[in-house]
Coordinates of C-alpha atoms in Angstrom, one line a residue:
Chain A
M1 CA 115.8 74.3 77.1
P2 CA 114.7 72.9 80.5
V3 CA 112.1 70.1 80.5
L4 CA 109.0 69.9 82.6
T5 CA 107.8 66.4 83.4
V6 CA 104.1 66.1 84.4
L7 CA 102.9 63.1 86.5
P8 CA 100.9 61.0 86.6
D9 CA 100.8 61.2 82.8
N10 CA 104.5 61.3 82.4
E11 CA 104.2 63.9 79.6
R12 CA 107.3 66.1 78.9
V13 CA 107.2 69.7 77.7
R14 CA 109.9 72.3 77.0
V15 CA 110.0 75.4 79.2
K16 CA 111.1 78.7 77.8
P17 CA 113.0 81.2 80.0
D18 CA 110.7 82.9 82.6
E19 CA 107.8 80.8 81.5
T20 CA 105.5 79.5 84.3
I21 CA 104.5 75.9 84.6
L22 CA 101.0 76.8 83.3
G23 CA 102.5 78.9 80.5
A24 CA 104.7 76.0 79.3
L25 CA 101.8 73.6 79.4
S26 CA 99.4 76.0 77.6
A27 CA 102.0 76.8 74.9
S28 CA 102.5 73.0 74.4
G29 CA 98.9 72.4 73.9
Y30 CA 98.0 71.0 77.4
G31 CA 95.5 72.1 79.9
C32 CA 95.1 71.4 83.6
R33 CA 92.8 72.7 86.4
V34 CA 93.3 76.5 86.8
G35 CA 91.3 79.3 88.5
C36 CA 92.3 82.9 88.5
R37 CA 95.7 82.4 86.9
R38 CA 97.0 85.1 89.2
G39 CA 98.0 83.2 92.4
G40 CA 94.9 84.3 94.3
C41 CA 92.7 81.2 94.5
G42 CA 95.0 78.2 95.0
V43 CA 93.0 76.0 92.6
C44 CA 96.1 75.1 90.5
K45 CA 98.2 73.7 93.3
V46 CA 100.5 70.9 92.2
D47 CA 103.2 68.9 93.9
L48 CA 106.8 69.4 93.1
R49 CA 108.5 66.0 92.8
D50 CA 111.9 67.0 91.5
G51 CA 113.7 70.3 90.8
S52 CA 112.9 73.8 92.1
V53 CA 110.7 76.8 91.2
H54 CA 110.7 80.5 91.9
Y55 CA 108.1 83.2 91.8
A56 CA 108.5 86.4 89.9
V57 CA 105.6 88.1 91.7
A58 CA 104.3 88.2 95.3
V59 CA 102.1 85.3 96.3
S60 CA 99.9 85.6 99.3
E61 CA 100.9 83.5 102.4
E62 CA 97.2 82.8 102.8
I63 CA 97.2 81.0 99.5
L64 CA 100.6 79.3 99.7
T65 CA 101.8 78.9 103.2
A66 CA 105.5 78.4 104.2
E67 CA 104.7 74.9 105.2
E68 CA 103.2 74.1 101.8
V69 CA 106.3 75.6 100.1
A70 CA 108.5 73.4 102.3
A71 CA 106.4 70.3 101.4
G72 CA 106.8 71.0 97.7
T73 CA 103.5 72.6 96.9
A74 CA 103.6 75.0 93.9
L75 CA 101.1 77.2 92.1
A76 CA 101.2 76.2 88.5
C77 CA 100.0 79.6 87.3
R78 CA 102.9 81.5 89.0
A79 CA 105.7 79.1 89.6
I80 CA 108.7 79.4 87.2
P81 CA 110.9 76.2 86.9
E82 CA 114.6 76.6 87.6
G83 CA 116.0 74.0 85.2
D84 CA 114.4 70.6 84.8
V85 CA 111.4 70.0 87.0
T86 CA 109.0 67.2 87.7
I87 CA 105.5 68.0 89.0
E88 CA 102.5 65.8 89.9
L89 CA 99.0 66.9 89.3
R90 CA 96.5 66.5 92.1
N91 CA 93.6 64.1 91.3
E92 CA 93.6 64.9 87.6
H93 CA 95.2 64.1 84.3
L94 CA 96.6 66.5 81.7
L95 CA 94.2 67.4 79.0
L96 CA 95.4 67.6 75.4
R97 CA 93.8 70.8 74.2
S98 CA 95.7 71.4 71.0
A99 CA 97.5 68.7 69.1
L100 CA 98.7 71.5 66.8
L101 CA 100.4 73.4 69.6
R102 CA 101.9 70.2 70.9
S103 CA 103.4 69.4 67.4
L104 CA 104.8 72.9 67.1
R105 CA 106.7 72.8 70.4
T106 CA 108.5 69.5 70.0
V107 CA 108.6 67.3 73.0
P108 CA 112.2 66.3 73.8
A109 CA 113.2 62.7 73.6
T110 CA 113.5 60.9 76.9
T111 CA 117.0 60.7 78.2
T112 CA 116.5 57.2 79.6
K113 CA 117.1 54.6 76.9
E114 CA 115.0 51.4 77.1
Chain B
M1 CA 65.1 103.4 101.2
A2 CA 67.6 103.3 104.1
I3 CA 70.6 102.1 102.0
L4 CA 71.4 104.1 98.9
R5 CA 74.0 101.8 97.5
L6 CA 77.1 99.7 97.9
G7 CA 79.5 102.7 98.7
Y8 CA 82.8 101.0 98.7
V9 CA 84.7 97.8 98.8
Q10 CA 88.2 97.4 100.4
V11 CA 90.2 94.5 99.0
R12 CA 93.6 93.1 99.8
V13 CA 96.1 92.8 97.0
T14 CA 99.5 91.1 97.0
D15 CA 101.3 93.9 95.1
L16 CA 99.9 97.4 95.4
A17 CA 102.0 98.7 92.4
E18 CA 100.6 96.0 90.1
A19 CA 97.1 96.5 91.4
K20 CA 97.4 100.2 90.8
K21 CA 98.3 99.6 87.2
H22 CA 95.3 97.4 86.8
Y23 CA 92.7 99.5 88.5
V24 CA 94.0 102.9 87.2
E25 CA 95.5 102.3 83.8
T26 CA 93.3 99.4 82.6
L27 CA 90.0 100.0 84.4
G28 CA 90.4 103.8 84.4
L29 CA 89.6 104.5 88.0
K30 CA 91.1 107.7 89.5
V31 CA 93.3 107.9 92.6
T32 CA 91.7 110.1 95.2
A33 CA 94.1 109.5 98.1
E34 CA 97.2 107.5 98.9
E35 CA 98.3 106.2 102.3
P36 CA 101.2 103.9 103.0
G37 CA 100.0 100.5 101.7
K38 CA 96.6 101.8 100.7
L39 CA 95.1 103.4 97.6
Y40 CA 91.7 105.1 97.3
L41 CA 89.9 105.1 94.0
K42 CA 86.7 106.3 92.3
G43 CA 85.1 106.0 88.9
W44 CA 84.6 109.1 86.8
D45 CA 80.9 109.4 87.3
E46 CA 81.0 108.9 91.1
W47 CA 80.8 111.9 93.4
D48 CA 81.8 110.4 96.8
H49 CA 85.5 110.3 97.8
H50 CA 86.1 106.7 96.9
S51 CA 84.4 103.4 95.9
V52 CA 87.4 101.1 95.9
V53 CA 90.2 100.8 98.5
L54 CA 93.2 98.6 97.7
Q55 CA 95.2 97.4 100.7
E56 CA 98.6 95.8 100.3
G57 CA 99.1 92.3 101.7
G58 CA 97.1 89.1 101.0
V59 CA 94.1 88.8 98.9
G60 CA 90.3 88.9 99.3
I61 CA 87.8 91.3 100.9
E62 CA 88.7 93.4 103.9
K63 CA 85.4 95.2 104.3
L64 CA 82.5 96.8 102.4
G65 CA 80.6 100.0 102.9
F66 CA 76.9 100.8 102.6
K67 CA 75.9 104.5 102.3
T68 CA 72.6 105.4 103.9
H69 CA 70.1 108.0 102.7
K70 CA 69.8 109.9 106.0
N71 CA 71.9 110.1 109.1
E72 CA 68.9 108.8 111.2
D73 CA 69.0 105.6 109.2
L74 CA 72.1 104.6 111.1
D75 CA 70.2 104.4 114.4
V76 CA 67.5 102.3 112.8
I77 CA 70.0 99.9 111.2
E78 CA 71.9 99.6 114.5
K79 CA 68.6 98.6 116.3
N80 CA 67.9 96.1 113.4
V81 CA 71.3 94.5 113.9
Q82 CA 70.7 94.1 117.6
T83 CA 67.2 92.6 117.1
F84 CA 68.7 90.2 114.5
G85 CA 71.5 89.3 116.9
A86 CA 74.6 90.1 114.9
S87 CA 77.5 92.1 116.2
V88 CA 77.6 95.9 115.8
E89 CA 79.8 98.7 117.1
R90 CA 80.0 102.4 116.6
M91 CA 82.7 103.8 114.4
S92 CA 84.0 107.4 114.6
K93 CA 84.6 109.9 111.9
G94 CA 88.0 109.4 110.3
E95 CA 88.5 105.7 111.4
S96 CA 87.9 105.1 107.7
L97 CA 89.5 107.8 105.6
E98 CA 87.0 110.6 104.6
I99 CA 84.1 108.6 106.2
G100 CA 81.9 110.1 108.9
D101 CA 80.5 108.6 112.1
G102 CA 78.8 105.2 111.4
I103 CA 78.4 101.7 112.5
R104 CA 80.5 98.6 111.8
I105 CA 78.6 95.3 111.6
T106 CA 79.8 91.7 111.2
S107 CA 77.4 89.7 109.1
P108 CA 76.7 86.1 110.0
S109 CA 79.0 85.2 107.1
G110 CA 81.8 87.1 108.8
H111 CA 82.0 90.0 106.4
T112 CA 82.8 93.4 107.9
I113 CA 80.2 96.0 106.8
E114 CA 80.6 99.7 107.5
V115 CA 77.4 101.8 107.3
Y116 CA 77.8 105.5 107.0
N117 CA 76.0 108.6 105.8
E118 CA 78.8 111.1 105.5
I119 CA 81.7 110.9 103.1
T120 CA 83.7 113.7 101.6
F121 CA 82.1 114.9 98.3
L122 CA 84.5 115.3 95.3
G123 CA 82.1 115.4 92.4
S124 CA 82.1 113.6 89.1
E125 CA 84.6 114.4 86.3
T126 CA 81.9 115.8 84.0
G127 CA 80.3 118.0 86.7
Y128 CA 76.7 118.9 87.2
I129 CA 76.2 122.1 85.2
N130 CA 75.6 121.6 81.4
P131 CA 77.7 118.4 81.5
Y132 CA 79.0 116.4 78.5
P133 CA 78.1 112.7 78.5
F134 CA 81.6 111.4 79.4
P135 CA 85.1 112.7 80.1
R136 CA 87.0 113.8 77.0
H137 CA 90.2 111.8 77.7
E138 CA 89.3 108.3 78.8
V139 CA 91.9 106.0 80.4
G140 CA 91.7 102.3 79.8
I141 CA 88.0 101.2 79.8
S142 CA 87.1 104.3 81.8
L143 CA 84.7 102.7 84.3
P144 CA 82.0 105.1 85.6
A145 CA 81.1 103.6 88.9
L146 CA 81.0 100.6 91.3
D147 CA 77.8 98.6 90.9
H148 CA 77.5 95.5 93.1
M149 CA 79.3 92.7 94.8
L150 CA 78.9 88.9 95.3
I151 CA 80.0 87.4 98.6
M152 CA 80.2 83.8 99.8
A153 CA 78.4 82.4 102.8
E154 CA 78.1 79.0 104.3
D155 CA 74.4 79.7 105.2
V156 CA 72.9 81.7 102.3
A157 CA 69.3 81.6 103.8
L158 CA 70.5 83.1 107.1
N159 CA 72.5 85.8 105.4
E160 CA 69.7 86.6 103.0
K161 CA 67.5 87.2 106.1
F162 CA 70.2 89.3 107.6
F163 CA 70.4 91.7 104.7
M164 CA 66.6 91.8 104.5
D165 CA 65.9 92.4 108.2
V166 CA 68.8 94.8 108.8
F167 CA 69.0 96.8 105.7
G168 CA 65.5 96.4 104.3
M169 CA 66.8 94.8 101.1
Y170 CA 64.6 92.4 99.1
P171 CA 65.4 89.4 96.9
V172 CA 65.3 90.0 93.2
E173 CA 66.3 86.5 92.1
Q174 CA 67.1 83.3 94.0
I175 CA 68.5 79.9 93.4
R176 CA 66.6 77.4 95.5
P177 CA 67.2 73.6 95.9
E178 CA 63.5 73.1 95.1
L179 CA 60.9 75.6 93.9
D180 CA 59.1 75.8 97.2
S181 CA 62.1 75.2 99.4
P182 CA 63.1 77.6 102.2
G183 CA 66.7 76.7 101.4
R184 CA 68.9 79.0 99.3
I185 CA 71.9 78.2 97.1
A186 CA 72.2 81.8 96.1
T187 CA 70.3 85.1 96.3
W188 CA 70.5 88.6 94.6
L189 CA 69.3 91.4 96.8
S190 CA 68.4 95.0 96.0
A191 CA 68.2 98.0 98.3
G192 CA 66.4 100.2 95.9
Q193 CA 65.9 99.9 92.1
K194 CA 69.3 98.7 91.1
N195 CA 69.0 95.1 89.8
H196 CA 71.1 94.0 92.8
D197 CA 73.4 95.7 95.3
I198 CA 74.7 92.5 96.8
A199 CA 74.5 88.8 96.0
I200 CA 75.3 85.8 98.1
V201 CA 76.4 82.4 96.9
A202 CA 77.1 79.3 99.0
G203 CA 80.7 78.9 99.8
R204 CA 83.4 79.7 102.5
D205 CA 82.4 82.4 104.9
K206 CA 84.2 85.7 104.4
G207 CA 84.8 84.8 100.8
L208 CA 84.7 87.4 97.9
H209 CA 83.4 86.1 94.6
H210 CA 83.6 89.4 92.8
F211 CA 82.9 93.1 92.8
A212 CA 81.4 94.6 89.7
F213 CA 81.5 98.0 88.0
Q214 CA 78.9 99.6 85.8
S215 CA 79.4 99.4 82.1
E216 CA 77.3 101.5 79.7
N217 CA 76.4 98.8 77.1
W218 CA 77.4 95.7 75.2
D219 CA 79.8 97.7 72.9
K220 CA 81.7 98.9 76.0
L221 CA 81.9 95.3 77.2
L222 CA 83.5 94.2 73.9
R223 CA 85.9 97.1 74.0
A224 CA 86.7 96.2 77.6
A225 CA 87.6 92.6 76.6
D226 CA 89.8 94.0 73.8
I227 CA 91.7 96.2 76.2
F228 CA 92.0 93.3 78.7
A229 CA 93.7 91.3 76.0
M230 CA 96.1 94.2 75.3
D231 CA 96.9 94.5 79.0
D232 CA 97.2 90.7 79.7
V233 CA 94.3 90.7 82.2
S234 CA 93.2 87.2 83.2
I235 CA 89.7 86.9 81.7
D236 CA 87.5 84.3 83.5
V237 CA 84.5 84.6 81.2
T238 CA 84.5 86.6 77.9
P239 CA 81.5 88.9 77.2
T240 CA 78.2 87.0 77.6
R241 CA 74.8 87.2 79.3
H242 CA 73.7 86.0 82.7
G243 CA 70.3 84.3 82.7
I244 CA 70.0 85.5 86.3
T245 CA 69.4 89.3 86.2
R246 CA 69.7 89.3 82.3
G247 CA 72.9 91.3 82.8
Q248 CA 75.7 91.4 80.3
T249 CA 79.0 90.6 81.7
I250 CA 82.7 90.0 81.7
Y251 CA 84.4 88.2 84.6
F252 CA 88.1 88.9 85.0
F253 CA 90.8 88.9 87.7
D254 CA 92.9 91.6 89.2
P255 CA 96.7 90.9 89.4
A256 CA 96.2 89.4 93.0
G257 CA 93.5 87.1 91.8
N258 CA 90.4 89.0 93.1
R259 CA 87.6 88.6 90.6
N260 CA 86.2 91.8 89.0
E261 CA 83.2 92.1 86.7
T262 CA 82.0 94.8 84.3
F263 CA 78.2 94.6 84.3
S264 CA 75.7 96.3 82.0
G265 CA 71.9 95.9 81.4
G266 CA 69.8 93.9 83.7
Y267 CA 66.3 95.2 84.5
R268 CA 65.1 97.7 87.1
A269 CA 64.2 96.1 90.4
Y270 CA 61.0 96.8 92.5
P271 CA 60.1 95.4 95.9
D272 CA 56.7 94.4 94.4
R273 CA 58.2 92.7 91.3
P274 CA 57.9 88.9 91.8
T275 CA 61.1 87.3 92.8
V276 CA 62.6 85.2 90.0
I277 CA 63.4 81.7 91.1
W278 CA 66.0 79.3 89.5
T279 CA 66.2 75.6 90.1
P280 CA 69.5 73.6 90.1
D281 CA 68.6 71.8 86.8
Q282 CA 68.7 75.1 85.0
L283 CA 71.6 76.6 86.9
G284 CA 74.0 76.5 84.0
R285 CA 71.7 78.7 81.9
G286 CA 71.0 80.9 84.9
I287 CA 74.7 81.8 85.3
F288 CA 75.8 81.8 81.7
S289 CA 72.9 82.1 79.3
H290 CA 74.7 81.0 76.1
T291 CA 77.0 78.1 77.0
R292 CA 74.3 76.9 79.5
E293 CA 77.2 75.3 81.4
L294 CA 78.2 76.2 84.9
N295 CA 82.0 76.2 84.8
A296 CA 83.9 74.9 87.9
A297 CA 85.4 78.4 88.4
F298 CA 82.0 80.0 89.3
T299 CA 81.6 78.0 92.4
E300 CA 85.2 77.0 93.3
V301 CA 87.4 80.0 92.4
Y302 CA 87.2 83.0 94.7
T303 CA 89.3 84.8 97.2

């Protein structure tokens, strides 16, 4: 299962097939800043640091411009990771909303050995 | 009473097929006309041709329509706009589908407002002769009618004056920076006896905060929220009460991210009822009466 790494907290969560960034975070007990959850407000923009994403639904050019896409901006609520992805939140930290959910979807061990 | 009501809203949606599913199957609006890239809808208790127009491409508000009581009201409103100093042009029958001659105004906030008296009559689903109280086979939450909308404006005080001077509306409730301040953070305006026909909150010009549909009562709101859960509708605020207007509400989003509301209750408005004033220290309770906390979404999330 692909791994989503979230900076600046460096938290890692598993991503199920067709799950959005927001969906994977929510299912893993984490929360971040969101608005309409439908790609219409742009409140959940994050920066893609590694890997790529795609969108299963149309996203308005007014909300996410071609320049932003080229610069690695993604809408957390609609972007679906393609394999391992690293994102960086903008001026916020991940909130742990549910330790139970986090414990139920095990966080993969880091691949880098100390 | 020059303006009868908010007649229609036309909004942009990123995916018309997805939007159709939401507005028709979940909200229960009926399709009254289709054009390439456009869908015309009405609630079961509405008699005019449409109250919602969905337009494919983008997100946010394209325009809104006010229906006048009489044809002569159009001339009066046109003069009022000129006196106020906003831009106005004549629009001809058919420029907007099924709408007669009218005027098209740009508000100081940049919103396009069409004012008209004639629109094709279709009638409600229950009819007007010995009717039953609701249609026998309801779809989704079976919304009866459009109710009001909330737009964003950088200068709320100026736009409040615009709606008062041009359309003869009056403020039912206001949020002021201080009790006796001429400044406005937000305002709720009525054209008749509806609790409010349009509200304005400080934000980016041309912005759409939400448009709202009538809901019969609190039970219907609970049922609506249940159906939203079944249909994976993004709910912004689960059923609660607004301190402002006393209305009962659910905020939710259409598949493009435009905010919708189902609204019930609220009190009857009169021009001689004292305007209710809210101060910023009680704003949380004003917007959401139970949590008494203004969430970030109310002021930051809109299209």
